[in-house]
Amino acid sequence: MFDFIKNPVSQIDTWIIGNWKMNGSLLFNEDYLEELLAKIEVMKFDPSSFCGLAIPNVYLFQFSNRLLDRNIHLGAQEISSEDEDGPFTGDISAKMINEFDCSFVVIGHSERRNKYKESEIDLVNKAKVSLKNNIIPIICVGESVKDRDQGNANIVVRTQVKQFTMGLKSEDLSNCVFAYEPLWAIGTGKSAEPEDAETMHRIIRSEFSEVLGVDPAEKIKILYGGSVKSSNVEQYFLQPGVDGALVGGASLNASEFCKIIDKSIRTTQNK
Ligand code: PGA
């Protein structure tokens, strides 16, 4: 279980989160784990970095023991907004994923916001439930290509962030991690310009400073996601306001994912 007291989110400088989405199979996972475990054995991790993999919930059992104390946290891609067991067919609770030592959960990914029309209130509740169960919520926000073309990117993202600044207590907000993922960059190979990501991160941070004040807002962790790979990850980490990367497709290749981790840690150390 993640310990917010021992490891305050604000003190973790480098975040690299892989999001497998609906990929994997028992066989694929075995090969992946074998390669990943061999590679991380010889890699240099920094105590102020947090690396994690969000895999489909059905595979948590397969991964859980194997990743224990191996510098790669296990995470889920989704949890129920309900905290107590009950008549919620298909839902998986925070308590359930906790049994597999999940440290984090992705909340509000655009693929879920759009396909399942998750309401903002549901997303805020999911963040609350995850914090209550000592799981870091990784909250995704981002604009569509239409929003951007119409000049509405900033207001759309601000509005998404506001749901959380208004719905969560300040002390809870500082235990959340946010991920800016422009929809047009997800799975397209068309990543955002690092300077544009930096600009949006600044806008997001200004929302936090309205409720938290400038200094605590500076400590909120904001990741960039959207076609991140080992060949472009350094450019993002070089931006002062980018604290990490949420990596989709590229995290499905163990060797590529390890390269991303390695480059991210080294770039932050030299920042
Ligand atoms: P991608 O996905 O890296 O494949 O663009 C990112 C995400 O959806 O989190």
PDB file of C-alpha atoms and ligand atoms in Angstrom:
ATOM      1  CA  MET A   1       0.000   0.000   0.000  1.00  0.00           C
ATOM      2  CA  PHE A   2       1.297   3.464  -0.831  1.00  0.00           C
ATOM      3  CA  ASP A   3       2.289   5.510   2.203  1.00  0.00           C
ATOM      4  CA  PHE A   4       1.496   9.197   1.662  1.00  0.00           C
ATOM      5  CA  ILE A   5       3.175  10.132   4.940  1.00  0.00           C
ATOM      6  CA  LYS A   6       6.455   8.365   4.212  1.00  0.00           C
ATOM      7  CA  ASN A   7       6.446   9.353   0.524  1.00  0.00           C
ATOM      8  CA  PRO A   8       4.742  12.719   0.065  1.00  0.00           C
ATOM      9  CA  VAL A   9       3.713  13.113  -3.564  1.00  0.00           C
ATOM     10  CA  SER A  10       5.178  16.628  -3.538  1.00  0.00           C
ATOM     11  CA  GLN A  11       8.642  15.216  -2.873  1.00  0.00           C
ATOM     12  CA  ILE A  12       8.711  12.871  -5.838  1.00  0.00           C
ATOM     13  CA  ASP A  13      10.427  14.689  -8.711  1.00  0.00           C
ATOM     14  CA  THR A  14      10.145  12.297 -11.630  1.00  0.00           C
ATOM     15  CA  TRP A  15       7.016  10.414 -12.647  1.00  0.00           C
ATOM     16  CA  ILE A  16       6.871   7.821 -15.405  1.00  0.00           C
ATOM     17  CA  ILE A  17       3.594   6.000 -15.683  1.00  0.00           C
ATOM     18  CA  GLY A  18       2.843   3.382 -18.329  1.00  0.00           C
ATOM     19  CA  ASN A  19      -0.786   2.903 -19.325  1.00  0.00           C
ATOM     20  CA  TRP A  20      -1.377  -0.384 -21.096  1.00  0.00           C
ATOM     21  CA  LYS A  21      -5.026   0.347 -21.861  1.00  0.00           C
ATOM     22  CA  MET A  22      -6.855  -2.803 -23.068  1.00  0.00           C
ATOM     23  CA  ASN A  23      -3.743  -4.741 -24.064  1.00  0.00           C
ATOM     24  CA  GLY A  24      -1.915  -7.822 -22.795  1.00  0.00           C
ATOM     25  CA  SER A  25      -2.548 -11.538 -22.385  1.00  0.00           C
ATOM     26  CA  LEU A  26      -1.234 -14.055 -19.862  1.00  0.00           C
ATOM     27  CA  LEU A  27       1.421 -15.117 -22.346  1.00  0.00           C
ATOM     28  CA  PHE A  28       2.372 -11.616 -23.491  1.00  0.00           C
ATOM     29  CA  ASN A  29       2.607 -10.501 -19.851  1.00  0.00           C
ATOM     30  CA  GLU A  30       5.006 -13.330 -18.958  1.00  0.00           C
ATOM     31  CA  ASP A  31       7.419 -12.333 -21.718  1.00  0.00           C
ATOM     32  CA  TYR A  32       7.068  -8.683 -20.793  1.00  0.00           C
ATOM     33  CA  LEU A  33       7.705  -9.333 -17.088  1.00  0.00           C
ATOM     34  CA  GLU A  34      10.730 -11.470 -17.834  1.00  0.00           C
ATOM     35  CA  GLU A  35      12.290  -8.723 -19.936  1.00  0.00           C
ATOM     36  CA  LEU A  36      11.258  -5.920 -17.587  1.00  0.00           C
ATOM     37  CA  LEU A  37      12.594  -7.630 -14.461  1.00  0.00           C
ATOM     38  CA  ALA A  38      15.903  -8.421 -16.121  1.00  0.00           C
ATOM     39  CA  LYS A  39      16.302  -4.835 -17.298  1.00  0.00           C
ATOM     40  CA  ILE A  40      15.323  -3.084 -14.065  1.00  0.00           C
ATOM     41  CA  GLU A  41      17.733  -5.296 -12.135  1.00  0.00           C
ATOM     42  CA  VAL A  42      20.643  -3.374 -13.653  1.00  0.00           C
ATOM     43  CA  MET A  43      19.011   0.051 -13.922  1.00  0.00           C
ATOM     44  CA  LYS A  44      19.739   2.974 -11.614  1.00  0.00           C
ATOM     45  CA  PHE A  45      16.578   4.265  -9.961  1.00  0.00           C
ATOM     46  CA  ASP A  46      16.420   7.513  -8.083  1.00  0.00           C
ATOM     47  CA  PRO A  47      14.627   7.471  -4.713  1.00  0.00           C
ATOM     48  CA  SER A  48      12.808  10.638  -5.746  1.00  0.00           C
ATOM     49  CA  SER A  49      11.319   9.016  -8.821  1.00  0.00           C
ATOM     50  CA  PHE A  50       8.085   7.069  -9.181  1.00  0.00           C
ATOM     51  CA  CYS A  51       7.736   4.557 -12.015  1.00  0.00           C
ATOM     52  CA  GLY A  52       4.537   2.634 -12.503  1.00  0.00           C
ATOM     53  CA  LEU A  53       2.525   0.458 -14.826  1.00  0.00           C
ATOM     54  CA  ALA A  54      -1.260   0.644 -15.078  1.00  0.00           C
ATOM     55  CA  ILE A  55      -2.384  -2.683 -16.441  1.00  0.00           C
ATOM     56  CA  PRO A  56      -5.830  -4.217 -16.972  1.00  0.00           C
ATOM     57  CA  ASN A  57      -7.293  -5.192 -13.593  1.00  0.00           C
ATOM     58  CA  VAL A  58      -7.579  -8.878 -14.517  1.00  0.00           C
ATOM     59  CA  TYR A  59      -3.785  -9.091 -14.672  1.00  0.00           C
ATOM     60  CA  LEU A  60      -3.057  -7.464 -11.296  1.00  0.00           C
ATOM     61  CA  PHE A  61      -2.691 -10.881  -9.652  1.00  0.00           C
ATOM     62  CA  GLN A  62      -0.129 -11.965 -12.234  1.00  0.00           C
ATOM     63  CA  PHE A  63       1.959  -8.814 -11.730  1.00  0.00           C
ATOM     64  CA  SER A  64       1.526  -8.078  -8.053  1.00  0.00           C
ATOM     65  CA  ASN A  65       4.123 -10.312  -6.377  1.00  0.00           C
ATOM     66  CA  ARG A  66       6.547 -10.060  -9.236  1.00  0.00           C
ATOM     67  CA  LEU A  67       6.828  -6.277  -9.022  1.00  0.00           C
ATOM     68  CA  LEU A  68       6.939  -6.066  -5.249  1.00  0.00           C
ATOM     69  CA  ASP A  69       9.970  -4.005  -4.128  1.00  0.00           C
ATOM     70  CA  ARG A  70      11.239  -3.806  -7.682  1.00  0.00           C
ATOM     71  CA  ASN A  71      11.011  -0.021  -8.237  1.00  0.00           C
ATOM     72  CA  ILE A  72       7.995  -0.336 -10.520  1.00  0.00           C
ATOM     73  CA  HIS A  73       4.687   0.435  -8.846  1.00  0.00           C
ATOM     74  CA  LEU A  74       1.578  -1.341  -9.924  1.00  0.00           C
ATOM     75  CA  GLY A  75      -1.524   0.640 -10.814  1.00  0.00           C
ATOM     76  CA  ALA A  76      -5.045   0.280 -12.142  1.00  0.00           C
ATOM     77  CA  GLN A  77      -6.658   2.084 -15.045  1.00  0.00           C
ATOM     78  CA  GLU A  78     -10.017   2.445 -13.385  1.00  0.00           C
ATOM     79  CA  ILE A  79     -11.861   2.099 -10.080  1.00  0.00           C
ATOM     80  CA  SER A  80     -15.437   2.423  -8.907  1.00  0.00           C
ATOM     81  CA  SER A  81     -16.630   5.695  -7.425  1.00  0.00           C
ATOM     82  CA  GLU A  82     -18.327   3.536  -4.766  1.00  0.00           C
ATOM     83  CA  ASP A  83     -16.246   2.845  -1.697  1.00  0.00           C
ATOM     84  CA  GLU A  84     -18.290   0.072  -0.088  1.00  0.00           C
ATOM     85  CA  ASP A  85     -19.070  -3.377  -1.544  1.00  0.00           C
ATOM     86  CA  GLY A  86     -22.532  -3.639  -3.028  1.00  0.00           C
ATOM     87  CA  PRO A  87     -24.736  -3.944  -6.080  1.00  0.00           C
ATOM     88  CA  PHE A  88     -22.422  -2.345  -8.641  1.00  0.00           C
ATOM     89  CA  THR A  89     -22.132  -4.939 -11.393  1.00  0.00           C
ATOM     90  CA  GLY A  90     -18.828  -4.774 -13.234  1.00  0.00           C
ATOM     91  CA  ASP A  91     -17.235  -2.307 -10.807  1.00  0.00           C
ATOM     92  CA  ILE A  92     -13.915  -2.889  -9.083  1.00  0.00           C
ATOM     93  CA  SER A  93     -13.323  -1.043  -5.830  1.00  0.00           C
ATOM     94  CA  ALA A  94     -10.275   0.746  -4.493  1.00  0.00           C
ATOM     95  CA  LYS A  95     -10.148  -1.818  -1.670  1.00  0.00           C
ATOM     96  CA  MET A  96      -9.979  -4.637  -4.224  1.00  0.00           C
ATOM     97  CA  ILE A  97      -7.085  -3.149  -6.169  1.00  0.00           C
ATOM     98  CA  ASN A  98      -5.369  -2.405  -2.856  1.00  0.00           C
ATOM     99  CA  GLU A  99      -5.193  -6.148  -2.239  1.00  0.00           C
ATOM    100  CA  PHE A 100      -2.799  -6.290  -5.187  1.00  0.00           C
ATOM    101  CA  ASP A 101      -0.606  -3.479  -3.842  1.00  0.00           C
ATOM    102  CA  CYS A 102      -1.717  -0.888  -6.340  1.00  0.00           C
ATOM    103  CA  SER A 103      -0.167   2.478  -5.547  1.00  0.00           C
ATOM    104  CA  PHE A 104      -2.041   4.540  -8.099  1.00  0.00           C
ATOM    105  CA  VAL A 105      -5.036   4.633 -10.373  1.00  0.00           C
ATOM    106  CA  VAL A 106      -5.663   6.556 -13.588  1.00  0.00           C
ATOM    107  CA  ILE A 107      -8.800   8.682 -13.369  1.00  0.00           C
ATOM    108  CA  GLY A 108     -10.626  10.543 -16.141  1.00  0.00           C
ATOM    109  CA  HIS A 109      -8.631   9.287 -19.092  1.00  0.00           C
ATOM    110  CA  SER A 110     -10.157  10.824 -22.232  1.00  0.00           C
ATOM    111  CA  GLU A 111     -10.913   7.370 -23.629  1.00  0.00           C
ATOM    112  CA  ARG A 112     -13.175   6.781 -20.639  1.00  0.00           C
ATOM    113  CA  ARG A 113     -14.557  10.313 -20.441  1.00  0.00           C
ATOM    114  CA  ASN A 114     -15.653  10.100 -24.063  1.00  0.00           C
ATOM    115  CA  LYS A 115     -16.753   6.504 -24.438  1.00  0.00           C
ATOM    116  CA  TYR A 116     -18.449   6.075 -21.065  1.00  0.00           C
ATOM    117  CA  LYS A 117     -19.499   9.673 -20.523  1.00  0.00           C
ATOM    118  CA  GLU A 118     -18.157   9.635 -16.977  1.00  0.00           C
ATOM    119  CA  SER A 119     -19.495  12.694 -15.191  1.00  0.00           C
ATOM    120  CA  GLU A 120     -17.202  15.187 -13.485  1.00  0.00           C
ATOM    121  CA  ILE A 121     -18.828  14.415 -10.134  1.00  0.00           C
ATOM    122  CA  ASP A 122     -18.080  10.707 -10.645  1.00  0.00           C
ATOM    123  CA  LEU A 123     -14.465  11.515 -11.413  1.00  0.00           C
ATOM    124  CA  VAL A 124     -14.100  13.669  -8.314  1.00  0.00           C
ATOM    125  CA  ASN A 125     -15.664  10.866  -6.249  1.00  0.00           C
ATOM    126  CA  LYS A 126     -13.225   8.370  -7.739  1.00  0.00           C
ATOM    127  CA  ALA A 127     -10.349  10.647  -6.698  1.00  0.00           C
ATOM    128  CA  LYS A 128     -11.787  10.889  -3.173  1.00  0.00           C
ATOM    129  CA  VAL A 129     -12.241   7.115  -2.891  1.00  0.00           C
ATOM    130  CA  SER A 130      -8.743   6.430  -4.137  1.00  0.00           C
ATOM    131  CA  LEU A 131      -7.160   8.887  -1.670  1.00  0.00           C
ATOM    132  CA  LYS A 132      -9.203   7.424   1.170  1.00  0.00           C
ATOM    133  CA  ASN A 133      -7.689   4.031   0.309  1.00  0.00           C
ATOM    134  CA  ASN A 134      -4.109   5.328   0.042  1.00  0.00           C
ATOM    135  CA  ILE A 135      -3.979   5.168  -3.728  1.00  0.00           C
ATOM    136  CA  ILE A 136      -2.596   8.091  -5.743  1.00  0.00           C
ATOM    137  CA  PRO A 137      -5.133   9.351  -8.272  1.00  0.00           C
ATOM    138  CA  ILE A 138      -3.541  10.256 -11.590  1.00  0.00           C
ATOM    139  CA  ILE A 139      -6.135  12.623 -13.004  1.00  0.00           C
ATOM    140  CA  CYS A 140      -6.178  13.197 -16.765  1.00  0.00           C
ATOM    141  CA  VAL A 141      -7.283  16.401 -18.440  1.00  0.00           C
ATOM    142  CA  GLY A 142      -6.945  17.556 -22.031  1.00  0.00           C
ATOM    143  CA  GLU A 143      -8.625  19.245 -24.960  1.00  0.00           C
ATOM    144  CA  SER A 144      -9.861  17.801 -28.261  1.00  0.00           C
ATOM    145  CA  VAL A 145      -8.553  18.907 -31.641  1.00  0.00           C
ATOM    146  CA  LYS A 146     -11.814  20.800 -32.171  1.00  0.00           C
ATOM    147  CA  ASP A 147     -11.352  22.675 -28.872  1.00  0.00           C
ATOM    148  CA  ARG A 148      -7.849  23.620 -29.915  1.00  0.00           C
ATOM    149  CA  ASP A 149      -8.810  24.673 -33.444  1.00  0.00           C
ATOM    150  CA  GLN A 150     -11.575  26.846 -32.051  1.00  0.00           C
ATOM    151  CA  GLY A 151      -9.174  28.472 -29.590  1.00  0.00           C
ATOM    152  CA  ASN A 152     -10.897  26.885 -26.590  1.00  0.00           C
ATOM    153  CA  ALA A 153      -8.090  24.609 -25.363  1.00  0.00           C
ATOM    154  CA  ASN A 154      -7.248  26.698 -22.296  1.00  0.00           C
ATOM    155  CA  ILE A 155     -10.796  27.146 -21.093  1.00  0.00           C
ATOM    156  CA  VAL A 156     -11.644  23.460 -21.612  1.00  0.00           C
ATOM    157  CA  VAL A 157      -8.648  22.299 -19.610  1.00  0.00           C
ATOM    158  CA  ARG A 158      -9.159  24.945 -16.917  1.00  0.00           C
ATOM    159  CA  THR A 159     -12.774  23.842 -16.526  1.00  0.00           C
ATOM    160  CA  GLN A 160     -11.741  20.199 -16.139  1.00  0.00           C
ATOM    161  CA  VAL A 161      -9.132  21.113 -13.518  1.00  0.00           C
ATOM    162  CA  LYS A 162     -11.613  23.342 -11.656  1.00  0.00           C
ATOM    163  CA  GLN A 163     -13.885  20.360 -10.985  1.00  0.00           C
ATOM    164  CA  PHE A 164     -11.124  18.934  -8.840  1.00  0.00           C
ATOM    165  CA  THR A 165      -9.945  22.167  -7.219  1.00  0.00           C
ATOM    166  CA  MET A 166     -13.551  22.802  -6.190  1.00  0.00           C
ATOM    167  CA  GLY A 167     -14.425  19.190  -5.333  1.00  0.00           C
ATOM    168  CA  LEU A 168     -11.380  18.205  -3.269  1.00  0.00           C
ATOM    169  CA  LYS A 169      -9.961  19.609  -0.052  1.00  0.00           C
ATOM    170  CA  SER A 170      -6.608  21.399  -0.373  1.00  0.00           C
ATOM    171  CA  GLU A 171      -4.742  18.697   1.547  1.00  0.00           C
ATOM    172  CA  ASP A 172      -6.228  16.057  -0.773  1.00  0.00           C
ATOM    173  CA  LEU A 173      -5.372  18.049  -3.875  1.00  0.00           C
ATOM    174  CA  SER A 174      -1.701  17.973  -2.971  1.00  0.00           C
ATOM    175  CA  ASN A 175      -1.758  14.163  -2.927  1.00  0.00           C
ATOM    176  CA  CYS A 176      -3.125  14.022  -6.487  1.00  0.00           C
ATOM    177  CA  VAL A 177      -1.073  13.884  -9.664  1.00  0.00           C
ATOM    178  CA  PHE A 178      -2.444  15.501 -12.820  1.00  0.00           C
ATOM    179  CA  ALA A 179      -1.713  14.520 -16.414  1.00  0.00           C
ATOM    180  CA  TYR A 180      -2.202  16.871 -19.335  1.00  0.00           C
ATOM    181  CA  GLU A 181      -3.063  14.727 -22.335  1.00  0.00           C
ATOM    182  CA  PRO A 182      -4.253  16.586 -25.427  1.00  0.00           C
ATOM    183  CA  LEU A 183      -6.640  14.174 -27.152  1.00  0.00           C
ATOM    184  CA  TRP A 184      -5.144  14.801 -30.574  1.00  0.00           C
ATOM    185  CA  ALA A 185      -1.765  13.567 -29.323  1.00  0.00           C
ATOM    186  CA  ILE A 186      -2.991  10.287 -27.799  1.00  0.00           C
ATOM    187  CA  GLY A 187      -2.042   7.251 -29.847  1.00  0.00           C
ATOM    188  CA  THR A 188      -1.531   9.393 -32.939  1.00  0.00           C
ATOM    189  CA  GLY A 189       2.240   9.722 -33.039  1.00  0.00           C
ATOM    190  CA  LYS A 190       1.610  13.489 -33.200  1.00  0.00           C
ATOM    191  CA  SER A 191       2.992  14.608 -29.841  1.00  0.00           C
ATOM    192  CA  ALA A 192       2.535  18.146 -28.519  1.00  0.00           C
ATOM    193  CA  GLU A 193       5.416  20.565 -28.907  1.00  0.00           C
ATOM    194  CA  PRO A 194       7.246  20.504 -25.535  1.00  0.00           C
ATOM    195  CA  GLU A 195       6.836  24.300 -25.257  1.00  0.00           C
ATOM    196  CA  ASP A 196       3.071  23.968 -25.815  1.00  0.00           C
ATOM    197  CA  ALA A 197       2.883  21.292 -23.127  1.00  0.00           C
ATOM    198  CA  GLU A 198       4.829  23.600 -20.814  1.00  0.00           C
ATOM    199  CA  THR A 199       2.418  26.462 -21.535  1.00  0.00           C
ATOM    200  CA  MET A 200      -0.589  24.305 -20.697  1.00  0.00           C
ATOM    201  CA  HIS A 201       1.076  23.030 -17.539  1.00  0.00           C
ATOM    202  CA  ARG A 202       1.522  26.656 -16.484  1.00  0.00           C
ATOM    203  CA  ILE A 203      -2.162  27.303 -17.103  1.00  0.00           C
ATOM    204  CA  ILE A 204      -3.131  24.227 -15.085  1.00  0.00           C
ATOM    205  CA  ARG A 205      -0.838  25.312 -12.258  1.00  0.00           C
ATOM    206  CA  SER A 206      -2.401  28.745 -12.180  1.00  0.00           C
ATOM    207  CA  GLU A 207      -5.730  27.031 -11.402  1.00  0.00           C
ATOM    208  CA  PHE A 208      -4.114  25.372  -8.399  1.00  0.00           C
ATOM    209  CA  SER A 209      -2.559  28.597  -7.214  1.00  0.00           C
ATOM    210  CA  GLU A 210      -6.010  30.184  -7.040  1.00  0.00           C
ATOM    211  CA  VAL A 211      -7.044  27.743  -4.330  1.00  0.00           C
ATOM    212  CA  LEU A 212      -3.733  26.699  -2.806  1.00  0.00           C
ATOM    213  CA  GLY A 213      -1.504  29.748  -3.224  1.00  0.00           C
ATOM    214  CA  VAL A 214       1.570  30.010  -5.424  1.00  0.00           C
ATOM    215  CA  ASP A 215       4.083  27.880  -3.488  1.00  0.00           C
ATOM    216  CA  PRO A 216       1.875  24.822  -2.866  1.00  0.00           C
ATOM    217  CA  ALA A 217       0.699  25.031  -6.498  1.00  0.00           C
ATOM    218  CA  GLU A 218       4.307  24.787  -7.646  1.00  0.00           C
ATOM    219  CA  LYS A 219       4.541  21.468  -5.805  1.00  0.00           C
ATOM    220  CA  ILE A 220       1.604  19.833  -7.606  1.00  0.00           C
ATOM    221  CA  LYS A 221       2.863  17.207 -10.005  1.00  0.00           C
ATOM    222  CA  ILE A 222       1.768  17.529 -13.624  1.00  0.00           C
ATOM    223  CA  LEU A 223       2.657  14.932 -16.235  1.00  0.00           C
ATOM    224  CA  TYR A 224       2.468  15.177 -20.002  1.00  0.00           C
ATOM    225  CA  GLY A 225       0.910  12.360 -22.031  1.00  0.00           C
ATOM    226  CA  GLY A 226       0.394  11.824 -25.746  1.00  0.00           C
ATOM    227  CA  SER A 227       2.725   9.887 -28.038  1.00  0.00           C
ATOM    228  CA  VAL A 228       5.638   9.948 -25.591  1.00  0.00           C
ATOM    229  CA  LYS A 229       8.492   7.636 -26.580  1.00  0.00           C
ATOM    230  CA  SER A 230      12.167   7.239 -25.776  1.00  0.00           C
ATOM    231  CA  SER A 231      13.120   9.498 -28.679  1.00  0.00           C
ATOM    232  CA  ASN A 232      11.116  12.497 -27.428  1.00  0.00           C
ATOM    233  CA  VAL A 233      10.767  12.046 -23.659  1.00  0.00           C
ATOM    234  CA  GLU A 234      13.821  14.156 -22.773  1.00  0.00           C
ATOM    235  CA  GLN A 235      12.342  17.220 -24.455  1.00  0.00           C
ATOM    236  CA  TYR A 236       9.374  17.109 -22.113  1.00  0.00           C
ATOM    237  CA  PHE A 237      11.415  16.543 -18.985  1.00  0.00           C
ATOM    238  CA  LEU A 238      13.596  19.509 -19.911  1.00  0.00           C
ATOM    239  CA  GLN A 239      10.578  21.811 -19.523  1.00  0.00           C
ATOM    240  CA  PRO A 240      10.534  23.310 -16.025  1.00  0.00           C
ATOM    241  CA  GLY A 241       6.838  22.625 -15.383  1.00  0.00           C
ATOM    242  CA  VAL A 242       6.758  19.042 -16.639  1.00  0.00           C
ATOM    243  CA  ASP A 243       7.168  16.564 -13.774  1.00  0.00           C
ATOM    244  CA  GLY A 244       6.574  13.360 -15.635  1.00  0.00           C
ATOM    245  CA  ALA A 245       5.146  11.383 -18.502  1.00  0.00           C
ATOM    246  CA  LEU A 246       2.083   9.228 -18.960  1.00  0.00           C
ATOM    247  CA  VAL A 247       3.045   6.726 -21.617  1.00  0.00           C
ATOM    248  CA  GLY A 248       0.530   4.633 -23.539  1.00  0.00           C
ATOM    249  CA  GLY A 249       1.607   2.598 -26.574  1.00  0.00           C
ATOM    250  CA  ALA A 250       5.343   2.815 -25.869  1.00  0.00           C
ATOM    251  CA  SER A 251       4.912   1.217 -22.426  1.00  0.00           C
ATOM    252  CA  LEU A 252       3.838  -2.049 -24.087  1.00  0.00           C
ATOM    253  CA  ASN A 253       7.407  -2.691 -25.124  1.00  0.00           C
ATOM    254  CA  ALA A 254       9.483  -3.493 -22.013  1.00  0.00           C
ATOM    255  CA  SER A 255      12.760  -2.386 -23.522  1.00  0.00           C
ATOM    256  CA  GLU A 256      11.295   0.902 -24.810  1.00  0.00           C
ATOM    257  CA  PHE A 257       9.597   1.551 -21.463  1.00  0.00           C
ATOM    258  CA  CYS A 258      12.879   1.014 -19.614  1.00  0.00           C
ATOM    259  CA  LYS A 259      14.637   3.427 -21.985  1.00  0.00           C
ATOM    260  CA  ILE A 260      11.958   6.021 -21.231  1.00  0.00           C
ATOM    261  CA  ILE A 261      12.435   5.534 -17.480  1.00  0.00           C
ATOM    262  CA  ASP A 262      16.194   5.776 -17.772  1.00  0.00           C
ATOM    263  CA  LYS A 263      16.159   8.929 -19.901  1.00  0.00           C
ATOM    264  CA  SER A 264      13.521  10.582 -17.705  1.00  0.00           C
ATOM    265  CA  ILE A 265      15.464  10.012 -14.498  1.00  0.00           C
ATOM    266  CA  ARG A 266      18.713  11.207 -16.024  1.00  0.00           C
ATOM    267  CA  THR A 267      17.146  14.292 -17.562  1.00  0.00           C
ATOM    268  CA  THR A 268      15.520  15.328 -14.259  1.00  0.00           C
ATOM    269  CA  GLN A 269      18.775  14.815 -12.391  1.00  0.00           C
ATOM    270  CA  ASN A 270      20.539  17.185 -14.804  1.00  0.00           C
ATOM    271  CA  LYS A 271      17.746  19.782 -14.868  1.00  0.00           C
TER     272      LYS A 271
HETATM  273  P1  PGA B   1      -0.026   7.167 -26.142  1.00  0.00           P
HETATM  274  O1  PGA B   1      -1.172   7.183 -25.029  1.00  0.00           O
HETATM  275  O2  PGA B   1       1.283   7.309 -25.434  1.00  0.00           O
HETATM  276  O3  PGA B   1      -0.171   5.880 -26.848  1.00  0.00           O
HETATM  277  O4  PGA B   1      -0.283   8.360 -27.033  1.00  0.00           O
HETATM  278  C1  PGA B   1      -1.104   8.026 -23.916  1.00  0.00           C
HETATM  279  C2  PGA B   1      -2.269   7.774 -23.005  1.00  0.00           C
HETATM  280  O5  PGA B   1      -3.369   7.530 -23.489  1.00  0.00           O
HETATM  281  O6  PGA B   1      -2.118   7.826 -21.768  1.00  0.00           O
END
